[in-house]
Short mmCIF file of N, CA and C in Angstrom, two decimals:
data_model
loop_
_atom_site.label_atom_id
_atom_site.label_comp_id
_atom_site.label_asym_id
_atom_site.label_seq_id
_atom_site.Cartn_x
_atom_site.Cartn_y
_atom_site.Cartn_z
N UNK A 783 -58.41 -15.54 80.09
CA UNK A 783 -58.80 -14.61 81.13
C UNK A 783 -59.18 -15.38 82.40
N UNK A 784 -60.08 -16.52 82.27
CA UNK A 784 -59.94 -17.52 83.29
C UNK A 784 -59.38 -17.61 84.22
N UNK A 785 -58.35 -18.18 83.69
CA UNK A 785 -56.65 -18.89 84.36
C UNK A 785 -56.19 -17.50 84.87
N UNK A 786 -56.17 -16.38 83.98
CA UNK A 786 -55.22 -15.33 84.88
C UNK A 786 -56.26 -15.36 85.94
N UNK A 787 -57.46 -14.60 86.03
CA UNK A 787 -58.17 -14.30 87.25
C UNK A 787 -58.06 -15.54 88.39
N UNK A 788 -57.76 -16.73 88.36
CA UNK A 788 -58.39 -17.54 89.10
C UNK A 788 -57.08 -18.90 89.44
N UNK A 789 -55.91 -18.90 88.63
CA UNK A 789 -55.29 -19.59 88.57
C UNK A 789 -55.40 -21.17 88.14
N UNK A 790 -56.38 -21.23 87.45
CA UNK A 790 -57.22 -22.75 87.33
C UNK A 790 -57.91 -22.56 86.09
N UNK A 791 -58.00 -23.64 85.10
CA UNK A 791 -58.71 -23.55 83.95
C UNK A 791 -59.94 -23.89 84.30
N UNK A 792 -60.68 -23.37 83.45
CA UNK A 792 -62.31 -23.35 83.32
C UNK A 792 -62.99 -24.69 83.22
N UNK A 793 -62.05 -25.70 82.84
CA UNK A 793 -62.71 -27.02 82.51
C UNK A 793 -61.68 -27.77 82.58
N UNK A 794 -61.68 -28.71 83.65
CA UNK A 794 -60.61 -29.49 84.05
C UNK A 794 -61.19 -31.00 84.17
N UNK A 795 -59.93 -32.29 84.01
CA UNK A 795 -60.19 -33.47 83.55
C UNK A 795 -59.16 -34.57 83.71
N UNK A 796 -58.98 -35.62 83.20
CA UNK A 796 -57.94 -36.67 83.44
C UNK A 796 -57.31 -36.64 82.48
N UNK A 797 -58.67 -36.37 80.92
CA UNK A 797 -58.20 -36.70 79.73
C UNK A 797 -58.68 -36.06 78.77
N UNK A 798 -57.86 -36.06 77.29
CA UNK A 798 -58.66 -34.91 76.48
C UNK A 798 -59.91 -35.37 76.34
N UNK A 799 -60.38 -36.19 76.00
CA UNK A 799 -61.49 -36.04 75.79
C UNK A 799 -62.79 -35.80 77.16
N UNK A 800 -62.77 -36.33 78.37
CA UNK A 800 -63.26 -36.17 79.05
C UNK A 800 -62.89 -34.46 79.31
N UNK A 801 -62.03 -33.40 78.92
CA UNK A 801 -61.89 -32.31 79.06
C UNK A 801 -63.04 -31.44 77.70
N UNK A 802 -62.76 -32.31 76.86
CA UNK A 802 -63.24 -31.64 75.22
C UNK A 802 -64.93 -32.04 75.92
N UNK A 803 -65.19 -33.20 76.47
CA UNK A 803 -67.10 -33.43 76.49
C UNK A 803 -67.70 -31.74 77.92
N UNK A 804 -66.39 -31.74 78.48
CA UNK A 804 -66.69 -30.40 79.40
C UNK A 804 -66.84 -29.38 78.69
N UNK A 805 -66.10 -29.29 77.89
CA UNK A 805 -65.86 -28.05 76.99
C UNK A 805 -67.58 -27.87 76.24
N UNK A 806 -67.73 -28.93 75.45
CA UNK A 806 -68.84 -28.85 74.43
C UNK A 806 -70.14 -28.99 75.22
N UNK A 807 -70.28 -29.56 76.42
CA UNK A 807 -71.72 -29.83 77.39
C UNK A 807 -71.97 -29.37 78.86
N UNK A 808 -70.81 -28.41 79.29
CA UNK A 808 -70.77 -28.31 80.95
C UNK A 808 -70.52 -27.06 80.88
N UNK A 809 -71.47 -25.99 81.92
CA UNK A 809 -70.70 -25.19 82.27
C UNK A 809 -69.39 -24.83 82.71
N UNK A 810 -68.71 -23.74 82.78
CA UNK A 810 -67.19 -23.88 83.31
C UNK A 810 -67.38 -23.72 84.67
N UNK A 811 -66.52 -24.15 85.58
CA UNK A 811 -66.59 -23.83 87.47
C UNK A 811 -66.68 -22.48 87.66
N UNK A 812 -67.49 -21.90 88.56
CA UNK A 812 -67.61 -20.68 88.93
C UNK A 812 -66.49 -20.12 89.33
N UNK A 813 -65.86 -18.30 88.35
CA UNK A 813 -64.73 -18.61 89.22
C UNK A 813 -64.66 -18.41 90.02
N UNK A 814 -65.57 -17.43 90.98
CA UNK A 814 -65.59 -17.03 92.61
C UNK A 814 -65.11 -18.55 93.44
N UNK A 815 -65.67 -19.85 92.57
CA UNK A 815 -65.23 -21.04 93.34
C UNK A 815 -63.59 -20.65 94.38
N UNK A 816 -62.62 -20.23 92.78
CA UNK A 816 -61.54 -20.21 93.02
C UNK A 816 -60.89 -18.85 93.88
N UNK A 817 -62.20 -17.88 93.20
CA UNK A 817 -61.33 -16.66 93.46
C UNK A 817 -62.54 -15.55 93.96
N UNK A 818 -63.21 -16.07 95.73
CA UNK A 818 -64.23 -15.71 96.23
C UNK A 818 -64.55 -13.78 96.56
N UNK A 819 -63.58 -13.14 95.99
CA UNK A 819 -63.43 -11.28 96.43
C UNK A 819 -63.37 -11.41 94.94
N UNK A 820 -63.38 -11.96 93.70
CA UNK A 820 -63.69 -11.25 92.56
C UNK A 820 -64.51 -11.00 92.42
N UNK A 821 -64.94 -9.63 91.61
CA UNK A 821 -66.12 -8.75 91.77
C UNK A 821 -67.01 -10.13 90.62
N UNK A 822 -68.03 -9.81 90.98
CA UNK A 822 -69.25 -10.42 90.28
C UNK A 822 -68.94 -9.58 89.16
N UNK A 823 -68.90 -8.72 88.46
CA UNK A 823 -69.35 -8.11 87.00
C UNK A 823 -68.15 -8.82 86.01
N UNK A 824 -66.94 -8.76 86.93
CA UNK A 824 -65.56 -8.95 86.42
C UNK A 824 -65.77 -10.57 85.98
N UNK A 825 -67.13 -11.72 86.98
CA UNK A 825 -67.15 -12.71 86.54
C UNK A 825 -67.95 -12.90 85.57
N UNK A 826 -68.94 -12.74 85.11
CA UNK A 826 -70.20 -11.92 84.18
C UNK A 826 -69.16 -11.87 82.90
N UNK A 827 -68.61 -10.99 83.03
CA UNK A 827 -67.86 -10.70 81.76
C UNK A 827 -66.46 -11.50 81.50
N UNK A 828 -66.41 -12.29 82.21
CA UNK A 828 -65.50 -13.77 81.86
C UNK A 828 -65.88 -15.06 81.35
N UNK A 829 -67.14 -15.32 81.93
CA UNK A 829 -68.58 -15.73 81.54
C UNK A 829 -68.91 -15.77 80.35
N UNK A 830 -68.80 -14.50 79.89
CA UNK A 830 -69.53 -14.35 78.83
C UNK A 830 -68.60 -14.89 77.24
N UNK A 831 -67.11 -14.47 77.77
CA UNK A 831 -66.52 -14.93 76.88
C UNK A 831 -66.32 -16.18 76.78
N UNK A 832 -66.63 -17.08 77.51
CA UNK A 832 -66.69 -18.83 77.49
C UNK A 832 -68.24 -19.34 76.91
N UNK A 833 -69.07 -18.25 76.38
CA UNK A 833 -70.60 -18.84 76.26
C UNK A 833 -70.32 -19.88 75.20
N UNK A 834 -71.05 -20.87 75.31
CA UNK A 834 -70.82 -21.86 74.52
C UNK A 834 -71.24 -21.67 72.56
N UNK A 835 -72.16 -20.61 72.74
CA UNK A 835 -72.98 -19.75 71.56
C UNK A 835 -71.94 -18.68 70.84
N UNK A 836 -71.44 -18.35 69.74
CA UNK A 836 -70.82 -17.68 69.50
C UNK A 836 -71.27 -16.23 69.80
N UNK A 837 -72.89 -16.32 69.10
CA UNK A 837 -73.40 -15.49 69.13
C UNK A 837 -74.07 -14.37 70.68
N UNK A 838 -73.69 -15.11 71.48
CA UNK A 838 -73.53 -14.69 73.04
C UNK A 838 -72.46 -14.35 74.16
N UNK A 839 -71.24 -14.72 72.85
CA UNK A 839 -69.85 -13.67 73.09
C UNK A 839 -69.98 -12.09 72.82
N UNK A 840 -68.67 -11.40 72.82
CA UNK A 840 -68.61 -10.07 72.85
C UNK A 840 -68.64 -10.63 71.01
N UNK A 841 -68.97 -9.69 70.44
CA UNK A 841 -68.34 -9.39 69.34
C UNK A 841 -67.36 -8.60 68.50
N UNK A 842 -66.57 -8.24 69.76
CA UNK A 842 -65.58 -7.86 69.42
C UNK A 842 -64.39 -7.41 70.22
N UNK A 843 -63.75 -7.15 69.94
CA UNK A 843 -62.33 -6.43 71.04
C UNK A 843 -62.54 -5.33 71.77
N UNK A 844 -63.20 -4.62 70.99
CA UNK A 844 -64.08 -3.43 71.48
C UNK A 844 -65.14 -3.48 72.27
N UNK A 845 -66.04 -3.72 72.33
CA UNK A 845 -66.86 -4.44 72.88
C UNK A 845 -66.58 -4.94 74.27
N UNK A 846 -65.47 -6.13 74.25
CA UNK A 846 -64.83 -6.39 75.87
C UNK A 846 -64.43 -5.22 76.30
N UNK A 847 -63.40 -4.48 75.41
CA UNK A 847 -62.73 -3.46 76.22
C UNK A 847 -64.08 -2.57 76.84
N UNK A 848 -65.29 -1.92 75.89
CA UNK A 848 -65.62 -1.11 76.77
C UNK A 848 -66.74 -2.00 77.94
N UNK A 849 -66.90 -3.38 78.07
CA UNK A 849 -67.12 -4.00 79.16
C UNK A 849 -66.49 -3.31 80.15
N UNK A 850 -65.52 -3.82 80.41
CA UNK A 850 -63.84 -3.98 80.83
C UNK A 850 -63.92 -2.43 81.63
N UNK A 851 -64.50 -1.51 81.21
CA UNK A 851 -64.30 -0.34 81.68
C UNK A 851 -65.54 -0.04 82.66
#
């Protein structure tokens, strides 16, 4: 969802592993960075699906969708 909204991955690097230590210890780049008229909620809930916590994702498909709405 990232990449579509913003054209740019969430965690970018030279190398896998310097990509994988982003992944496991860094927030991802804001995407307004990339994509400054996306609504704030729309980023919130892009956000949320990158939380590093499982348990601070959607839990489910349902769930995003009725985000999403």
């Amino acid at each position: 969802m990232y990449q579509m909204l913003t054209g740019h991955l969430p965690f970018e690097g030279q190398t896998i592993p310097e990509i994988t230590q982003k992944v496991l210890f860094s927030d991802p780049i804001p995407l307004r960075t990339w994509s400054p008229s996306l609504p704030g909620e729309l980023e919130k809930i892009c956000l949320k699906l990158l939380n590093k916590s499982a348990i601070d994702r959607y839990q489910s498909g349902h769930d995003l969708g009725l985000a999403l709405q």
